PDB file of C-alpha atoms in Angstrom:
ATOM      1  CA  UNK A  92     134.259   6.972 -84.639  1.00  0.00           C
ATOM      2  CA  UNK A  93     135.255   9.956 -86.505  1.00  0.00           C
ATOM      3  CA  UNK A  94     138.206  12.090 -86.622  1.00  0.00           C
ATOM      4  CA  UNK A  95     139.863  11.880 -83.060  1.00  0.00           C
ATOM      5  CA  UNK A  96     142.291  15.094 -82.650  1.00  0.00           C
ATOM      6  CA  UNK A  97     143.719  14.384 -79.161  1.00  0.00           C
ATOM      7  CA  UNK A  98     142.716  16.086 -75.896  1.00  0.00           C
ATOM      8  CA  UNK A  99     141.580  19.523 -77.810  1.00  0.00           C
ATOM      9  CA  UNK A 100     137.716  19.726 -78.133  1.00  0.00           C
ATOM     10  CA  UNK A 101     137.102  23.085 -80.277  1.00  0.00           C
ATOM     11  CA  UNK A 102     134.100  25.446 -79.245  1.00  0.00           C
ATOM     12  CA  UNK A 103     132.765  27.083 -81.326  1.00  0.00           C
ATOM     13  CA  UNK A 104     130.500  30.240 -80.425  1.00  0.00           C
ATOM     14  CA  UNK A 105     129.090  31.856 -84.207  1.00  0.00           C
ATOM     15  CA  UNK A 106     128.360  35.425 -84.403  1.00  0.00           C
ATOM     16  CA  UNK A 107     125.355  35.392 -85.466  1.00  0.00           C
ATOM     17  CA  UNK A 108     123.845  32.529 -83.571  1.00  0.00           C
ATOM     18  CA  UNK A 109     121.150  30.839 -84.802  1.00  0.00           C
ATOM     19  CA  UNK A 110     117.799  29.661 -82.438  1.00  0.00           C
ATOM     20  CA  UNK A 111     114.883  28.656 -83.007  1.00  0.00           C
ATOM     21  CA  UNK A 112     112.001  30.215 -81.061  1.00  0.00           C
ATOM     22  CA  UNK A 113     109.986  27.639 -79.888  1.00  0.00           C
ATOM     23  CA  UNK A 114     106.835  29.908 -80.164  1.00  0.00           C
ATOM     24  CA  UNK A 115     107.702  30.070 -84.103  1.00  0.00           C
ATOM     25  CA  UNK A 116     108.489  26.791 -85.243  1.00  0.00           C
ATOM     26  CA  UNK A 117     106.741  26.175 -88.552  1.00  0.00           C
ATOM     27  CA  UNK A 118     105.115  22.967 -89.472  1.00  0.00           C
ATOM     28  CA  UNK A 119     103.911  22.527 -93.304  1.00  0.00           C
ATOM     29  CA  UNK A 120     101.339  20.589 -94.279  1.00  0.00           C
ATOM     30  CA  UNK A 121     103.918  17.852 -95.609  1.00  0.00           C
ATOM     31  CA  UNK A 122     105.674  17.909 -92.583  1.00  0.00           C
ATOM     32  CA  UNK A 123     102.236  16.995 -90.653  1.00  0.00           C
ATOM     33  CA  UNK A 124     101.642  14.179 -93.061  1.00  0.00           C
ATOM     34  CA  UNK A 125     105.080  12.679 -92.803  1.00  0.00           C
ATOM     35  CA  UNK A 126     104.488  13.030 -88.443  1.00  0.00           C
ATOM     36  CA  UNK A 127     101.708  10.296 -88.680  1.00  0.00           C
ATOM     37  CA  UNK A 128     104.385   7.557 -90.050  1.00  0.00           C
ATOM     38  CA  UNK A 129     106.912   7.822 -86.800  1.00  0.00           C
ATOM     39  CA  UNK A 130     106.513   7.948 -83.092  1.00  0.00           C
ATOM     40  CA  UNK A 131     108.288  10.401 -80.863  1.00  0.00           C
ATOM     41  CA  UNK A 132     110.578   8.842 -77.944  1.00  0.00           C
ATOM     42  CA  UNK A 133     112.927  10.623 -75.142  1.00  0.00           C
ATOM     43  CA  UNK A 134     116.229   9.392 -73.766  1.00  0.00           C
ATOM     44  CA  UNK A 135     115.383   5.944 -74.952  1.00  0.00           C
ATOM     45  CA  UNK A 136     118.361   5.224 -77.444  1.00  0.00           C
ATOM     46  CA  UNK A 137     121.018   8.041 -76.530  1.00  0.00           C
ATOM     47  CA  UNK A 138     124.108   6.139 -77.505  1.00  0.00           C
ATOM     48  CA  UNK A 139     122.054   5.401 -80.886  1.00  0.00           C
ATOM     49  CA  UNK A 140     121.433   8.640 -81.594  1.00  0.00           C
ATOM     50  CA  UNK A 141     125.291  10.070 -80.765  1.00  0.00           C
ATOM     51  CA  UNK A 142     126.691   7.110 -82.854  1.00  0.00           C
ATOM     52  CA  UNK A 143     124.315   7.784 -85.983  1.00  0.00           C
ATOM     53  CA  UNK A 144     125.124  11.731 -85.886  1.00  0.00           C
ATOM     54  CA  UNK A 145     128.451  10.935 -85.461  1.00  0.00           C
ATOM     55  CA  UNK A 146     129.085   8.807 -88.566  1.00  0.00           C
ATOM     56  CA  UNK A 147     131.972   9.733 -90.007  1.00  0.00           C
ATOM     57  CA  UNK A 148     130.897   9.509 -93.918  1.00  0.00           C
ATOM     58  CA  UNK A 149     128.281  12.770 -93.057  1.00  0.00           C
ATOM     59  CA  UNK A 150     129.172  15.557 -94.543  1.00  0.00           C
ATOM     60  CA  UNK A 151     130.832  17.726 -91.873  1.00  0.00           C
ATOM     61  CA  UNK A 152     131.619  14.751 -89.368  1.00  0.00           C
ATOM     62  CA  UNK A 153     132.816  16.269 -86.334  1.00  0.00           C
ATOM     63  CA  UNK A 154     132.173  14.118 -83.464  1.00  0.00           C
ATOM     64  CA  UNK A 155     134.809  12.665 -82.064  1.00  0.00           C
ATOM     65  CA  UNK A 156     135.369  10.220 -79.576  1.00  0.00           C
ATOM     66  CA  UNK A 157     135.964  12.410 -76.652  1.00  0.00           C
ATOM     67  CA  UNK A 158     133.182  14.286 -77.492  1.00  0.00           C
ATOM     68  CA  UNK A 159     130.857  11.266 -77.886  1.00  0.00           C
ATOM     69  CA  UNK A 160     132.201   9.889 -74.466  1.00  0.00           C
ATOM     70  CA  UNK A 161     131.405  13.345 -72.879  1.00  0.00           C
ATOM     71  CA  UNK A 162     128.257  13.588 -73.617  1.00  0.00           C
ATOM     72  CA  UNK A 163     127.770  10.074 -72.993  1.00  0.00           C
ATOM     73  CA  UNK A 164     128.945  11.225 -69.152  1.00  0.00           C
ATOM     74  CA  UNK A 165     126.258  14.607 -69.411  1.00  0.00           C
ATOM     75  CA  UNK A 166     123.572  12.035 -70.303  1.00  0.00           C
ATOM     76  CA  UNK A 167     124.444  10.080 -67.676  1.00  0.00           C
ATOM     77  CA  UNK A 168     124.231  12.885 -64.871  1.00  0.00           C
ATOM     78  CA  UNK A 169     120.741  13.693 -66.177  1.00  0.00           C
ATOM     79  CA  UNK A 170     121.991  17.041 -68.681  1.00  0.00           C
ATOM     80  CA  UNK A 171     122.109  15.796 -72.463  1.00  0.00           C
ATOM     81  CA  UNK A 172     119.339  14.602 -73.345  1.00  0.00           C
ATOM     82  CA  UNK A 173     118.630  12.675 -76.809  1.00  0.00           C
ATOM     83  CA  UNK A 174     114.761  12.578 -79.073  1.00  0.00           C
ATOM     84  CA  UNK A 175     114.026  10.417 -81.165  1.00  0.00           C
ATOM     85  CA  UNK A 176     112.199   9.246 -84.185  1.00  0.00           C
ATOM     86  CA  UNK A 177     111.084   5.555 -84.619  1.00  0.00           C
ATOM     87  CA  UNK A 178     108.807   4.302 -87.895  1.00  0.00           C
ATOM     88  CA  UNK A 179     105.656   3.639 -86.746  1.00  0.00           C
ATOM     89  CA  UNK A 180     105.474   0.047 -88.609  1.00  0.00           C
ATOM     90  CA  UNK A 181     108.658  -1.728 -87.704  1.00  0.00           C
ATOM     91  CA  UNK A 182     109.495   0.592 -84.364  1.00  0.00           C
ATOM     92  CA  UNK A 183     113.225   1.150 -85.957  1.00  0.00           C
ATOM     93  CA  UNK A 184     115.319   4.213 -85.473  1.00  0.00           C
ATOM     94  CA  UNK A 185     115.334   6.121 -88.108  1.00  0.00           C
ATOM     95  CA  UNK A 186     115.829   9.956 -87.114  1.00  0.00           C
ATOM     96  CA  UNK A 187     116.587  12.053 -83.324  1.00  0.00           C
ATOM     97  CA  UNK A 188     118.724  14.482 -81.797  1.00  0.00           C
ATOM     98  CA  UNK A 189     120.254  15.307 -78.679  1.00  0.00           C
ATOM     99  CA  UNK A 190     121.547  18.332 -76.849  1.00  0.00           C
ATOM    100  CA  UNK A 191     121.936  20.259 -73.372  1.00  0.00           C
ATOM    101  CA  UNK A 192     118.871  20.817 -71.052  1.00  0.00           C
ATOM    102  CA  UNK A 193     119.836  23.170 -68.685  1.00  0.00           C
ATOM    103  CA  UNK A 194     116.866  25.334 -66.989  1.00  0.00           C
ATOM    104  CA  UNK A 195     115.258  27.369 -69.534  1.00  0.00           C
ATOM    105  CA  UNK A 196     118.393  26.481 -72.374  1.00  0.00           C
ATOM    106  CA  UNK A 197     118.274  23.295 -74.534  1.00  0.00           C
ATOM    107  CA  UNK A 198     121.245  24.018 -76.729  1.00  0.00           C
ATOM    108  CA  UNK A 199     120.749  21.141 -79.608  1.00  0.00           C
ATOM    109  CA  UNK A 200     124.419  19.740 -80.856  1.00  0.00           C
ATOM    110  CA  UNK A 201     123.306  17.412 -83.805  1.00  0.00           C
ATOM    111  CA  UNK A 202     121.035  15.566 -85.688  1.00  0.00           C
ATOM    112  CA  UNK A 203     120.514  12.950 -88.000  1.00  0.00           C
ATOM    113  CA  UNK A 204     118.026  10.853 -90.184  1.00  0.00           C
ATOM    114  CA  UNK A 205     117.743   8.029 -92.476  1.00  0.00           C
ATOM    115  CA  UNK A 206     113.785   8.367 -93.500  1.00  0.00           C
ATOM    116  CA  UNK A 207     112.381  11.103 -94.756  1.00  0.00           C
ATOM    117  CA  UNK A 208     111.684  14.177 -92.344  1.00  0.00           C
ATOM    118  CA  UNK A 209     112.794  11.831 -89.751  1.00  0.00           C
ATOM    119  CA  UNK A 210     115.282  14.313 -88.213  1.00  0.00           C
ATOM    120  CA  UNK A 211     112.915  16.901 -88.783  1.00  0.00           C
ATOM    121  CA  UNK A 212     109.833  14.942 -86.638  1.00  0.00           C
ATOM    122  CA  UNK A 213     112.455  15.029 -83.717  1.00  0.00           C
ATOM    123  CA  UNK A 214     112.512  18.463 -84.030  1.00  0.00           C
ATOM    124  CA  UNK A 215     108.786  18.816 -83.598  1.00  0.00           C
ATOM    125  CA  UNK A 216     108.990  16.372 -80.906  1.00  0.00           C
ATOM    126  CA  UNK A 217     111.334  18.280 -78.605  1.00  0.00           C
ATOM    127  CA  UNK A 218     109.482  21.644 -79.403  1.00  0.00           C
ATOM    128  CA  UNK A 219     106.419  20.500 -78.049  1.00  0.00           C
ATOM    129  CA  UNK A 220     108.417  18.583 -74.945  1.00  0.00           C
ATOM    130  CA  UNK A 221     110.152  22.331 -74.154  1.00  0.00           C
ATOM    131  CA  UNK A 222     107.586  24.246 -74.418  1.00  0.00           C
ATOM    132  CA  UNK A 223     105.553  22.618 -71.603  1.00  0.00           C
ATOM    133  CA  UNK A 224     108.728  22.742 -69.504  1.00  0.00           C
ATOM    134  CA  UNK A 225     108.820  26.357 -70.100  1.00  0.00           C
ATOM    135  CA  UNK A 226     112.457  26.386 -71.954  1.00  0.00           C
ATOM    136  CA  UNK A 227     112.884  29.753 -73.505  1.00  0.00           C
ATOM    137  CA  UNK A 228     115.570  29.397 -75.272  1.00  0.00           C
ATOM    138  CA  UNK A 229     116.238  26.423 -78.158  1.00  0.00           C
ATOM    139  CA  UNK A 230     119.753  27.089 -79.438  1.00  0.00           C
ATOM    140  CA  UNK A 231     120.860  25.552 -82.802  1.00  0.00           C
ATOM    141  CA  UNK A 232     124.238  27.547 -83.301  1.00  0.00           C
ATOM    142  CA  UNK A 233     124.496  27.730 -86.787  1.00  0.00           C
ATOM    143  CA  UNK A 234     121.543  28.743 -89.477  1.00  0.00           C
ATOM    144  CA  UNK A 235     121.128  26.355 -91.909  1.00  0.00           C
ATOM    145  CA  UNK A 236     118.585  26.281 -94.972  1.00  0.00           C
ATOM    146  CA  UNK A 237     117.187  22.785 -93.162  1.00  0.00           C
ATOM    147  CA  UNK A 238     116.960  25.318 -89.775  1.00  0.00           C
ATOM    148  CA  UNK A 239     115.597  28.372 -92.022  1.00  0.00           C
ATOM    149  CA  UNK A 240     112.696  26.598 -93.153  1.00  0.00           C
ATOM    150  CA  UNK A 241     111.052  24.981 -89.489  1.00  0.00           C
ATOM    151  CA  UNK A 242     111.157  28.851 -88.522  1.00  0.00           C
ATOM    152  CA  UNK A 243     115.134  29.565 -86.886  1.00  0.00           C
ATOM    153  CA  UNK A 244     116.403  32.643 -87.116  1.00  0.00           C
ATOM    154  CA  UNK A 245     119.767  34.409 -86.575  1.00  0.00           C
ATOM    155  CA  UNK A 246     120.667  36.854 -83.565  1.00  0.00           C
ATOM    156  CA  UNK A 247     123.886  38.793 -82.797  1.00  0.00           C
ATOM    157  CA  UNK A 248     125.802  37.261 -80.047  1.00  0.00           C
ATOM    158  CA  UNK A 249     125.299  40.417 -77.431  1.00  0.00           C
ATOM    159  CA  UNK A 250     121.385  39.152 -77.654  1.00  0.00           C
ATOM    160  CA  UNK A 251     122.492  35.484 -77.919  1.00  0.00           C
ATOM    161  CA  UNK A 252     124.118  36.341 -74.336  1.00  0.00           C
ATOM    162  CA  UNK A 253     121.281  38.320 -72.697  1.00  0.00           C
ATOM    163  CA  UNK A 254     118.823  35.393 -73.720  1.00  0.00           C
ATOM    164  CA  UNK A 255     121.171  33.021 -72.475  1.00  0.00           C
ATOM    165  CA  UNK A 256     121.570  34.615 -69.041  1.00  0.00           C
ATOM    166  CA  UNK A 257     117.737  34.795 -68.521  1.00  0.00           C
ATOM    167  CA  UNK A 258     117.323  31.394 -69.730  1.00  0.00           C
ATOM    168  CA  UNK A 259     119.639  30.120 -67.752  1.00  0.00           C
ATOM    169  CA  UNK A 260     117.685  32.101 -64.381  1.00  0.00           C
ATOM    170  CA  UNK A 261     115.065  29.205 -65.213  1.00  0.00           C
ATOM    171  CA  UNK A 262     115.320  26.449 -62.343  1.00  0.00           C
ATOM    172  CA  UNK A 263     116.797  23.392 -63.194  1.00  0.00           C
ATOM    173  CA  UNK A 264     114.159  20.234 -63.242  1.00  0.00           C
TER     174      UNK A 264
END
């Protein structure tokens, strides 16, 4: 497991936050091609996925144990949910995610991948699982370039907040 700093979990809340609308996500062409060499699973390797994003030797490792064990509980109790990406030919993990699912919120905490676009298939795969569950809102926290491209944007917080409260109006399933 990776760094362990005792009982303090940090939260982090950015200003601006970054989302991804899930009426704007942006497939290229590429991204299509590489889609037709995995296939798309839910909650069927959660611990997997939470042990391969939380490798300590990637770059910004920041998973720790209690965190890992927490959301190993939210999983559990039916709120953290995990997607992920298996190649097609030999069925082996090779790319997911996993975040919170609550109403009209899933608020994504990490990702990884070991194939190419593999992490970036999951993506697809959970944007086409929330949008027919009506979730609103797909928070991703922090920009990146990786983010940027598939279509995320950044929002001040006091908007962050107002979409969160309406999203979060959404009954839970």
């Amino acid at each position: 497991m990776p760094f362990d700093n005792g009982p303090n979990v940090g939260w982090w809340s950015p200003d601006p936050r970054g989302i991804l609308p899930v009426d704007a996500l942006r497939v290229s062409r590429s991204l299509r091609q590489s889609m037709d060499c995995y296939d798309i699973t839910i909650d069927t390797a959660f611990d997997e996925v939470v042990h391969e994003c939380a490798n300590p030797d990637r770059d910004g490792a920041w998973i720790t144990s209690a965190i890992d064990s927490a959301y190993r509980e939210l999983h559990r109790l039916g709120w953290a949910h995990s997607v992920e990406t298996r190649d097609r030919s030999t069925g082996e993990l090779v790319g997911g995610l996993y975040g919170l699912h609550i109403g009209g919120l899933f608020a994504g905490e990490s990702m990884f991948h070991h194939s190419r676009d593999a992490s970036k298939v999951a993506l697809v795969g959970l944007v086409e699982h929330l949008r027919l569950r009506g979730v609103n809102l797909l928070d991703v926290q922090w920009l990146t370039p990786h983010l940027a491209s598939l279509g995320a944007i950044e929002i001040p917080r006091a908007k962050y907040l107002s979409l969160l409260a309406n999203a979060l109006t959404v009954p839970v399933h």
